[in-house]
Amino acid sequence: MSDDTLKIQLPEDRIPSHWYNIAADLPVPMPPPLHPATHEPIGPDALAPLFPMALIQQEVSTERDIEIPDQVRDIYRLWRPTPLYRARRLERFLDTPAKIYYKYEGVSPSGSHKPNTAVPQAYYNRQEGIRRITTETGAGQWGSSLAFAGAQFGIEVDVYMVRVSYEQKPYRRALMETYGARCVPSPSTETEAGRQILARDPNTSGSLGIAISEAVEMAAQREDTHYALGSVLNHVLLHQTVIGQEAMVQLEMAGDYPDVVVGCTGGGSNFAGIVLPFLGAQLRGGPAVKIKACEPAACPSLTRGTYAYDFGDTGHLTPLVKMHTLGSEFVPPGFHSGGLRYHGMAPLVSHLLDQKLIEAHAYVQGLCFQAGVDFAKVEGILPAPEATHAVRGAIEEALLCKASGEAKTILFNLCGHGHFDMQAYTDFFAGKLTDDAYDADALAASLSHLPQVA
Ligand SMILES: *Cc1c(COP(=O)(O)O)cnc(C)c1O
């Protein structure tokens, strides 16, 4: 590599052959999911109506390396390996001695990291003879990724899309329909969960927790239908580890290793994807890395939530999982990073924070959009609103280096482009984006209703 390396590309045969499972290296195992009524740990069979057995096995596996099926790698080749960039122009703009690298997942068909898990999820469902998958989507990234993956394997996809995003992002819906999926604004009148919420609050903006209830309810009713989740679960985070594994090889080619790794967190999957391979190396005796999760101040599960057993959905159809949660009734204000509007956090990411293996920071959206605009001007790529939180977090680290004179190496995950999110940028330029704090009383009320687990 020359000294002025800008973009590090790997050949197709360097797509990882295995996903990395950090469960093999955790010093303390994760608390198990519990049955919502008995509060006993649930066995794999409890999840069988919703997920294929291969994914349930990955969910509980402690095997370090899990082989990626050839058919999945074959589809990964459409966009993987993704490029790693050295952000030289951003470094100059910030006048920092830090080296900044970013892994760019926006080159995938849907424009984010989500197809990394959508494809294997559709694959394993197809292997089990499933004809239809239901799911929820926030900003529409996950819905369009699963719609794409469904089209690859001839599976019908029904997407319940959080109403506020359905209205803000009509082109995401059009993309889902292009891939052949059906997209329904949530809450809808199609499900019992949706009808109940609408009866209470007909003008609700919706939430991921509500949309999950709708999708789970529909999947539970039919033999030929399963449910898929785009984040939060162990197997989803596992699939995303292709990101960090590739980045490790690319940084090695550049002769570098990160001091700091930064990602944005909604449910925790893109963050885990870039971070876990580095954290695993640290746990096995490798170099220590500072790991920084960046979340929105309006939906601050890691920094303001309680670490407790809670439901994954608002309708209370899911098992209880231990996670940093704002309470399953919490409906965040309608800010623009739709993918970060989830009340909980991946149990694995929550466990890592609890074990003090990672740090968490919350940012207001105005600062994040400003970081996104600065980044776009110098680096050219327009970040997804969610990804601007990681940009902000990385810039903050680079500015700390400027103040201290340290030349740290910073790696962050640019998990998606914002080409379908231009309304958010338009609103930002028009001064219409407010830094709405969440409603503290509503949060306290929501947290007071956490399930009581002994
Ligand atoms: C879905 C999404 C997120 C949030 O989900 P995570 O599981 O936390 O990664 C963040 N960024 C983009 C671009 C997304 O599509």
Coordinates of C-alpha atoms and ligand atoms in Angstrom, one line a residue:
M1 CA 0.0 0.0 0.0
S2 CA 1.3 3.5 -0.8
D3 CA 1.4 6.2 1.8
D4 CA -1.6 8.0 0.3
T5 CA -4.0 5.1 0.3
L6 CA -7.6 6.2 -0.1
K7 CA -9.6 3.2 -0.8
I8 CA -8.8 -0.4 0.1
Q9 CA -10.7 -3.0 -1.9
L10 CA -10.5 -6.8 -1.4
P11 CA -11.0 -9.4 -4.2
E12 CA -14.2 -11.5 -4.1
D13 CA -12.4 -14.5 -2.7
R14 CA -11.6 -12.5 0.5
I15 CA -15.3 -12.5 1.5
P16 CA -15.2 -14.2 4.9
S17 CA -15.9 -17.9 4.9
H18 CA -17.3 -17.9 8.4
W19 CA -19.3 -15.6 10.7
Y20 CA -17.6 -14.8 14.0
N21 CA -19.5 -15.8 17.1
I22 CA -18.2 -13.8 20.1
A23 CA -20.2 -16.1 22.5
A24 CA -17.1 -18.4 22.2
D25 CA -14.9 -15.7 23.7
L26 CA -17.1 -13.9 26.3
P27 CA -15.6 -13.9 29.8
V28 CA -19.2 -14.0 31.3
P29 CA -22.0 -15.7 29.3
M30 CA -25.1 -13.7 28.4
P31 CA -28.3 -14.0 30.6
P32 CA -30.7 -16.3 28.8
P33 CA -34.1 -15.3 27.2
L34 CA -37.0 -16.1 29.5
H35 CA -40.6 -17.4 28.9
P36 CA -42.9 -14.3 29.4
A37 CA -45.3 -16.2 31.7
T38 CA -43.1 -18.7 33.7
H39 CA -39.9 -16.6 33.7
E40 CA -38.0 -19.9 33.0
P41 CA -35.3 -19.9 30.4
I42 CA -36.8 -20.8 27.0
G43 CA -35.6 -23.7 24.9
P44 CA -35.1 -23.6 21.1
D45 CA -38.5 -25.2 20.5
A46 CA -40.3 -22.0 21.9
L47 CA -38.9 -20.1 18.9
A48 CA -39.6 -22.7 16.2
P49 CA -43.0 -21.3 15.1
L50 CA -41.2 -18.0 14.2
F51 CA -37.7 -19.0 13.0
P52 CA -36.0 -21.8 11.1
M53 CA -34.0 -24.2 13.3
A54 CA -30.7 -23.3 11.7
L55 CA -31.1 -19.7 12.9
I56 CA -32.3 -20.8 16.4
Q57 CA -29.2 -22.9 16.7
Q58 CA -27.0 -19.9 15.7
E59 CA -28.9 -17.8 18.3
V60 CA -27.7 -20.1 21.1
S61 CA -24.4 -21.4 19.6
T62 CA -21.1 -21.0 21.4
E63 CA -19.0 -22.2 18.4
R64 CA -16.5 -19.5 17.4
D65 CA -16.7 -19.8 13.7
I66 CA -19.9 -20.6 11.8
E67 CA -19.6 -21.4 8.2
I68 CA -21.3 -19.2 5.6
P69 CA -23.3 -21.3 3.1
D70 CA -22.0 -21.1 -0.5
Q71 CA -25.4 -19.8 -1.8
V72 CA -25.2 -16.9 0.7
R73 CA -21.6 -16.1 -0.2
D74 CA -22.6 -16.2 -3.8
I75 CA -25.2 -13.4 -3.2
Y76 CA -22.8 -11.5 -1.0
R77 CA -20.6 -11.3 -4.1
L78 CA -23.0 -8.8 -5.6
W79 CA -21.6 -6.1 -3.2
R80 CA -19.0 -7.7 -0.9
P81 CA -16.2 -7.2 0.1
T82 CA -17.2 -3.6 0.7
P83 CA -14.6 -0.9 0.5
L84 CA -12.6 0.6 3.4
Y85 CA -11.7 4.2 3.0
R86 CA -9.1 6.4 4.6
A87 CA -10.9 9.7 5.2
R88 CA -8.0 11.9 4.3
R89 CA -10.1 14.8 3.3
L90 CA -12.1 14.7 6.6
E91 CA -8.8 14.5 8.5
R92 CA -7.6 17.6 6.7
F93 CA -10.9 19.4 7.3
L94 CA -10.8 18.6 11.0
D95 CA -7.0 19.4 11.1
T96 CA -6.5 16.3 13.3
P97 CA -3.4 14.2 13.7
A98 CA -5.8 11.2 13.9
K99 CA -6.1 8.7 11.1
I100 CA -9.7 8.1 10.3
Y101 CA -11.0 5.0 8.4
Y102 CA -14.5 4.1 7.5
K103 CA -16.0 0.9 6.2
Y104 CA -18.7 1.7 3.7
E105 CA -21.8 -0.6 3.7
G106 CA -23.9 1.6 1.5
V107 CA -22.7 -0.3 -1.6
S108 CA -25.3 -3.1 -1.0
P109 CA -28.5 -3.4 -3.1
S110 CA -30.6 -1.6 -0.4
G111 CA -27.9 0.8 0.5
S112 CA -27.0 -0.4 4.0
H113 CA -25.5 -3.3 6.0
K114 CA -28.9 -5.0 6.4
P115 CA -28.7 -7.4 3.4
N116 CA -25.7 -9.1 5.2
T117 CA -28.4 -10.8 7.4
A118 CA -31.4 -10.6 5.2
V119 CA -29.8 -13.0 2.7
P120 CA -28.9 -15.7 5.1
Q121 CA -32.2 -15.4 6.9
A122 CA -34.1 -15.8 3.6
Y123 CA -31.8 -18.7 2.7
Y124 CA -32.4 -20.7 5.9
N125 CA -36.1 -20.1 5.7
R126 CA -36.1 -21.4 2.2
Q127 CA -34.2 -24.5 3.3
E128 CA -37.0 -25.2 5.7
G129 CA -39.7 -24.8 3.0
I130 CA -41.1 -21.4 4.2
R131 CA -43.1 -19.5 1.6
R132 CA -43.7 -16.2 3.3
I133 CA -41.9 -14.0 5.8
T134 CA -43.4 -11.2 7.8
T135 CA -41.3 -8.4 9.3
E136 CA -41.3 -4.9 10.6
T137 CA -39.3 -1.9 9.3
G138 CA -38.5 1.5 10.7
A139 CA -36.9 3.7 8.1
G140 CA -37.5 1.0 5.4
Q141 CA -33.9 -0.2 5.2
W142 CA -34.7 -3.5 6.7
G143 CA -37.9 -4.0 4.8
S144 CA -36.2 -3.3 1.4
S145 CA -33.3 -5.6 2.4
L146 CA -35.5 -8.5 3.2
A147 CA -37.6 -7.8 0.1
F148 CA -34.5 -8.1 -2.0
A149 CA -33.4 -11.3 -0.2
G150 CA -37.0 -12.7 -0.5
A151 CA -36.8 -12.1 -4.3
Q152 CA -33.5 -14.0 -4.5
F153 CA -35.1 -17.1 -3.0
G154 CA -38.7 -16.8 -4.2
I155 CA -40.2 -16.0 -0.8
E156 CA -43.1 -13.6 -0.3
V157 CA -42.4 -10.7 2.1
D158 CA -44.9 -8.7 4.1
V159 CA -43.5 -5.6 5.7
Y160 CA -45.2 -3.7 8.6
M161 CA -43.6 -0.2 8.3
V162 CA -43.7 2.3 11.2
R163 CA -46.3 4.9 10.1
V164 CA -44.2 8.0 10.5
S165 CA -41.5 6.5 8.2
Y166 CA -44.1 5.2 5.8
E167 CA -45.2 8.8 5.4
Q168 CA -41.7 10.4 5.4
K169 CA -40.2 7.8 3.0
P170 CA -42.5 6.9 0.1
Y171 CA -39.5 5.8 -2.0
R172 CA -38.4 3.1 0.4
R173 CA -41.8 1.7 0.1
A174 CA -41.6 1.8 -3.7
L175 CA -38.2 0.0 -3.5
M176 CA -39.8 -2.8 -1.4
E177 CA -42.6 -3.1 -3.9
T178 CA -40.1 -3.2 -6.8
Y179 CA -38.6 -6.3 -5.1
G180 CA -42.1 -7.7 -4.9
A181 CA -42.9 -7.2 -1.2
R182 CA -46.1 -5.9 0.3
C183 CA -45.7 -2.9 2.6
V184 CA -48.4 -1.9 5.2
P185 CA -48.3 1.2 7.5
S186 CA -48.2 0.1 11.2
P187 CA -50.2 0.1 13.3
S188 CA -52.6 -1.4 10.8
T189 CA -56.1 -2.9 11.1
E190 CA -54.8 -6.3 9.8
T191 CA -53.8 -7.5 13.3
E192 CA -55.2 -7.6 16.8
A193 CA -52.1 -5.8 18.1
G194 CA -52.5 -3.0 15.6
R195 CA -56.3 -2.6 16.1
Q196 CA -55.7 -2.3 19.9
I197 CA -53.2 0.4 19.6
L198 CA -55.3 2.3 17.0
A199 CA -58.3 2.1 19.4
R200 CA -56.3 3.8 22.1
D201 CA -54.5 6.3 19.9
P202 CA -55.8 6.7 16.3
N203 CA -53.1 9.3 15.4
T204 CA -50.1 7.3 16.7
S205 CA -46.9 7.7 14.7
G206 CA -46.2 4.0 15.3
S207 CA -43.0 2.4 16.6
L208 CA -40.8 -0.5 15.9
G209 CA -42.2 -2.2 19.0
I210 CA -45.7 -2.1 17.6
A211 CA -44.7 -3.1 14.1
I212 CA -42.8 -6.2 15.6
S213 CA -46.0 -7.2 17.4
E214 CA -48.0 -7.1 14.1
A215 CA -45.4 -9.1 12.2
V216 CA -45.0 -11.7 14.9
E217 CA -48.8 -12.1 15.2
M218 CA -49.2 -12.7 11.5
A219 CA -46.3 -15.2 11.4
A220 CA -47.6 -17.2 14.4
Q221 CA -50.9 -17.8 12.6
R222 CA -49.6 -19.6 9.6
E223 CA -47.6 -22.8 9.1
D224 CA -45.9 -21.6 5.9
T225 CA -45.0 -18.2 7.4
H226 CA -42.0 -17.2 9.5
Y227 CA -40.9 -13.9 11.1
A228 CA -37.6 -12.2 10.5
L229 CA -35.9 -9.5 12.6
G230 CA -33.4 -7.1 11.2
S231 CA -31.4 -6.4 14.3
V232 CA -31.2 -7.2 18.1
L233 CA -31.0 -11.0 18.0
N234 CA -27.7 -12.9 18.3
H235 CA -27.9 -14.5 14.9
V236 CA -28.4 -11.1 13.2
L237 CA -25.4 -9.6 15.0
L238 CA -23.5 -12.8 14.0
H239 CA -24.2 -12.3 10.3
Q240 CA -23.0 -8.7 10.4
T241 CA -19.5 -9.8 11.5
V242 CA -18.5 -10.0 7.9
I243 CA -18.1 -6.2 8.2
G244 CA -15.5 -6.2 10.9
Q245 CA -13.6 -9.3 9.6
E246 CA -13.2 -7.6 6.2
A247 CA -12.1 -4.3 7.9
M248 CA -9.5 -6.2 9.9
V249 CA -7.9 -7.5 6.7
Q250 CA -8.1 -4.2 4.9
L251 CA -6.5 -2.3 7.8
E252 CA -3.8 -4.9 7.9
M253 CA -3.1 -4.1 4.2
A254 CA -2.9 -0.5 5.2
G255 CA -0.5 -1.4 8.0
D256 CA -2.9 -0.1 10.7
Y257 CA -4.9 -1.3 13.7
P258 CA -7.6 0.8 15.3
D259 CA -7.3 2.4 18.7
V260 CA -11.0 3.3 18.6
V261 CA -13.9 1.7 16.8
V262 CA -17.2 3.6 16.4
G263 CA -20.7 2.6 15.3
C264 CA -24.2 3.9 15.6
T265 CA -26.7 1.8 17.6
G266 CA -30.4 1.3 16.9
G267 CA -30.8 -2.4 17.7
G268 CA -27.1 -2.9 17.7
S269 CA -26.4 -4.9 14.6
N270 CA -24.2 -2.7 12.4
F271 CA -22.3 -1.7 15.5
A272 CA -21.7 -5.3 16.5
G273 CA -20.8 -6.2 12.9
I274 CA -17.8 -3.8 12.9
V275 CA -16.9 -4.1 16.5
L276 CA -17.1 -7.8 17.5
P277 CA -14.2 -9.2 15.5
F278 CA -11.9 -6.5 17.1
L279 CA -13.4 -7.1 20.5
G280 CA -13.0 -10.8 20.1
A281 CA -9.3 -10.4 19.2
Q282 CA -8.9 -8.3 22.4
L283 CA -10.6 -10.9 24.5
R284 CA -8.2 -13.5 23.1
G285 CA -5.2 -11.4 24.2
G286 CA -4.9 -9.0 21.2
P287 CA -4.6 -5.2 21.3
A288 CA -7.1 -3.4 23.5
V289 CA -9.6 -1.2 21.5
K290 CA -11.8 1.6 22.8
I291 CA -15.3 0.9 21.5
K292 CA -17.9 3.6 21.2
A293 CA -21.6 3.1 20.6
C294 CA -23.4 6.2 19.4
E295 CA -27.1 6.5 19.9
P296 CA -29.7 9.3 19.5
A297 CA -30.4 11.5 22.5
A298 CA -34.2 11.1 21.7
C299 CA -34.1 7.3 22.1
P300 CA -31.2 6.7 24.5
S301 CA -31.6 3.1 25.5
L302 CA -27.9 2.5 26.3
T303 CA -27.2 5.7 28.1
R304 CA -30.6 6.3 29.8
G305 CA -32.4 2.9 29.7
T306 CA -32.5 0.3 32.5
Y307 CA -30.6 -3.0 32.1
A308 CA -33.5 -5.4 32.8
Y309 CA -35.6 -8.1 31.4
D310 CA -38.2 -6.7 29.0
F311 CA -40.3 -7.6 26.0
G312 CA -39.0 -7.0 22.6
D313 CA -42.3 -5.7 21.3
T314 CA -45.1 -3.4 22.5
G315 CA -47.8 -6.1 22.3
H316 CA -45.8 -8.4 24.6
L317 CA -45.7 -11.4 22.2
T318 CA -42.0 -12.0 22.4
P319 CA -39.9 -13.8 25.1
L320 CA -38.3 -11.6 27.8
V321 CA -34.7 -10.6 27.1
K322 CA -32.2 -8.8 29.3
M323 CA -31.3 -5.6 27.6
H324 CA -30.9 -1.8 28.1
T325 CA -34.5 -0.7 27.6
L326 CA -36.7 2.4 27.7
G327 CA -39.6 0.1 28.4
S328 CA -41.7 -1.6 25.7
E329 CA -44.4 1.1 25.9
F330 CA -41.9 3.9 25.1
V331 CA -42.7 5.7 21.8
P332 CA -39.8 7.9 20.9
P333 CA -40.5 11.4 19.3
G334 CA -40.7 11.3 15.5
F335 CA -37.1 12.2 14.8
H336 CA -35.4 11.4 11.5
S337 CA -33.2 8.5 12.2
G338 CA -36.0 5.9 11.8
G339 CA -33.6 3.0 12.2
L340 CA -32.6 4.2 15.7
R341 CA -36.1 4.4 17.1
Y342 CA -36.2 1.1 19.0
H343 CA -37.0 1.0 22.7
G344 CA -34.4 -1.7 23.5
M345 CA -30.9 -2.7 22.5
A346 CA -29.5 -6.0 21.4
P347 CA -29.0 -8.2 24.6
L348 CA -25.4 -8.9 23.4
V349 CA -24.5 -5.2 23.1
S350 CA -26.3 -4.5 26.4
H351 CA -24.2 -7.3 28.0
L352 CA -21.0 -5.8 26.6
L353 CA -21.9 -2.4 28.1
D354 CA -22.7 -4.0 31.4
Q355 CA -19.4 -5.8 31.3
K356 CA -17.7 -2.5 30.6
L357 CA -16.2 -3.8 27.3
I358 CA -17.8 -0.9 25.4
E359 CA -18.8 2.8 26.0
A360 CA -22.0 4.5 25.0
H361 CA -22.7 8.1 24.0
A362 CA -25.9 9.9 23.0
Y363 CA -26.1 12.7 20.5
V364 CA -28.8 15.2 19.5
Q365 CA -29.8 15.0 15.8
G366 CA -28.8 18.5 14.9
L367 CA -25.2 17.8 15.7
C368 CA -25.4 14.5 13.8
F369 CA -26.8 16.0 10.7
Q370 CA -24.2 18.8 10.7
A371 CA -21.5 16.0 10.9
G372 CA -23.2 14.3 8.0
V373 CA -23.2 17.4 5.9
D374 CA -19.5 18.1 6.7
F375 CA -18.7 14.5 5.9
A376 CA -20.6 14.6 2.6
K377 CA -18.9 17.8 1.5
V378 CA -15.4 16.5 2.0
E379 CA -15.7 12.7 1.4
G380 CA -18.6 12.8 -1.1
I381 CA -20.7 10.1 0.3
L382 CA -24.0 11.2 1.9
P383 CA -24.5 9.3 5.1
A384 CA -27.9 7.8 6.2
P385 CA -29.3 9.8 9.1
E386 CA -28.6 6.8 11.4
A387 CA -25.0 6.7 10.2
T388 CA -24.5 10.4 11.0
H389 CA -24.4 9.4 14.6
A390 CA -21.3 7.3 13.9
V391 CA -19.8 10.1 11.9
R392 CA -20.4 12.5 14.8
G393 CA -18.8 10.0 17.3
A394 CA -15.8 9.6 15.1
I395 CA -15.3 13.3 14.6
E396 CA -15.5 13.8 18.3
E397 CA -12.7 11.3 18.8
A398 CA -10.6 13.0 16.0
L399 CA -11.1 16.4 17.7
L400 CA -10.0 14.9 21.1
C401 CA -6.8 13.8 19.2
K402 CA -6.4 17.4 17.9
A403 CA -6.6 18.7 21.4
S404 CA -4.2 16.2 22.8
G405 CA -1.9 15.9 19.8
E406 CA -2.3 12.1 19.7
A407 CA -2.3 10.4 16.3
K408 CA -4.9 7.7 17.1
T409 CA -6.3 5.4 14.4
I410 CA -10.1 5.7 14.4
L411 CA -12.4 3.2 12.5
F412 CA -16.1 3.8 12.0
N413 CA -18.9 2.0 10.2
L414 CA -20.6 4.1 7.6
C415 CA -23.5 1.7 7.6
G416 CA -25.6 3.2 4.8
H417 CA -26.1 6.0 2.4
G418 CA -28.9 8.6 2.8
H419 CA -30.2 8.7 -0.8
F420 CA -33.7 7.8 0.3
D421 CA -33.6 10.2 3.3
M422 CA -33.2 13.5 1.5
Q423 CA -36.4 14.9 3.2
A424 CA -34.4 14.7 6.4
Y425 CA -31.6 16.7 5.0
T426 CA -34.0 19.2 3.4
D427 CA -35.7 19.7 6.8
F428 CA -32.2 20.1 8.4
F429 CA -31.3 22.9 5.9
A430 CA -34.7 24.5 6.5
G431 CA -34.0 24.6 10.2
K432 CA -36.9 22.4 10.9
L433 CA -35.1 19.6 12.8
T434 CA -35.6 20.1 16.4
D435 CA -33.5 18.5 19.1
D436 CA -36.5 17.1 20.8
A437 CA -35.7 15.4 24.0
Y438 CA -37.8 12.4 24.8
D439 CA -40.7 12.9 27.2
A440 CA -39.1 12.2 30.6
D441 CA -42.4 11.5 32.3
A442 CA -43.4 9.1 29.6
L443 CA -40.1 7.3 30.0
A444 CA -40.5 7.0 33.8
A445 CA -44.0 5.7 33.2
S446 CA -42.8 3.2 30.7
L447 CA -40.0 2.0 32.9
S448 CA -42.3 1.6 35.9
H449 CA -44.1 -1.1 33.9
L450 CA -41.1 -3.3 33.2
P451 CA -41.9 -7.0 33.9
Q452 CA -40.9 -8.0 37.4
V453 CA -38.4 -10.8 37.1
A454 CA -36.9 -12.3 40.2
Ligands
LIG1 C1 -31.3 -0.3 10.4 C2 -30.3 0.7 10.4 C3 -29.6 1.1 11.6 C4 -30.0 0.6 12.9 O1 -29.9 -0.8 13.1 P1 -28.7 -1.4 13.9 O2 -29.2 -2.8 14.1 O3 -28.4 -0.7 15.1 O4 -27.6 -1.4 12.9 C5 -28.6 2.0 11.4 N1 -28.2 2.4 10.3 C6 -28.8 2.1 9.1 C7 -28.3 2.7 7.8 C8 -29.8 1.2 9.1 O5 -30.4 0.8 8.0

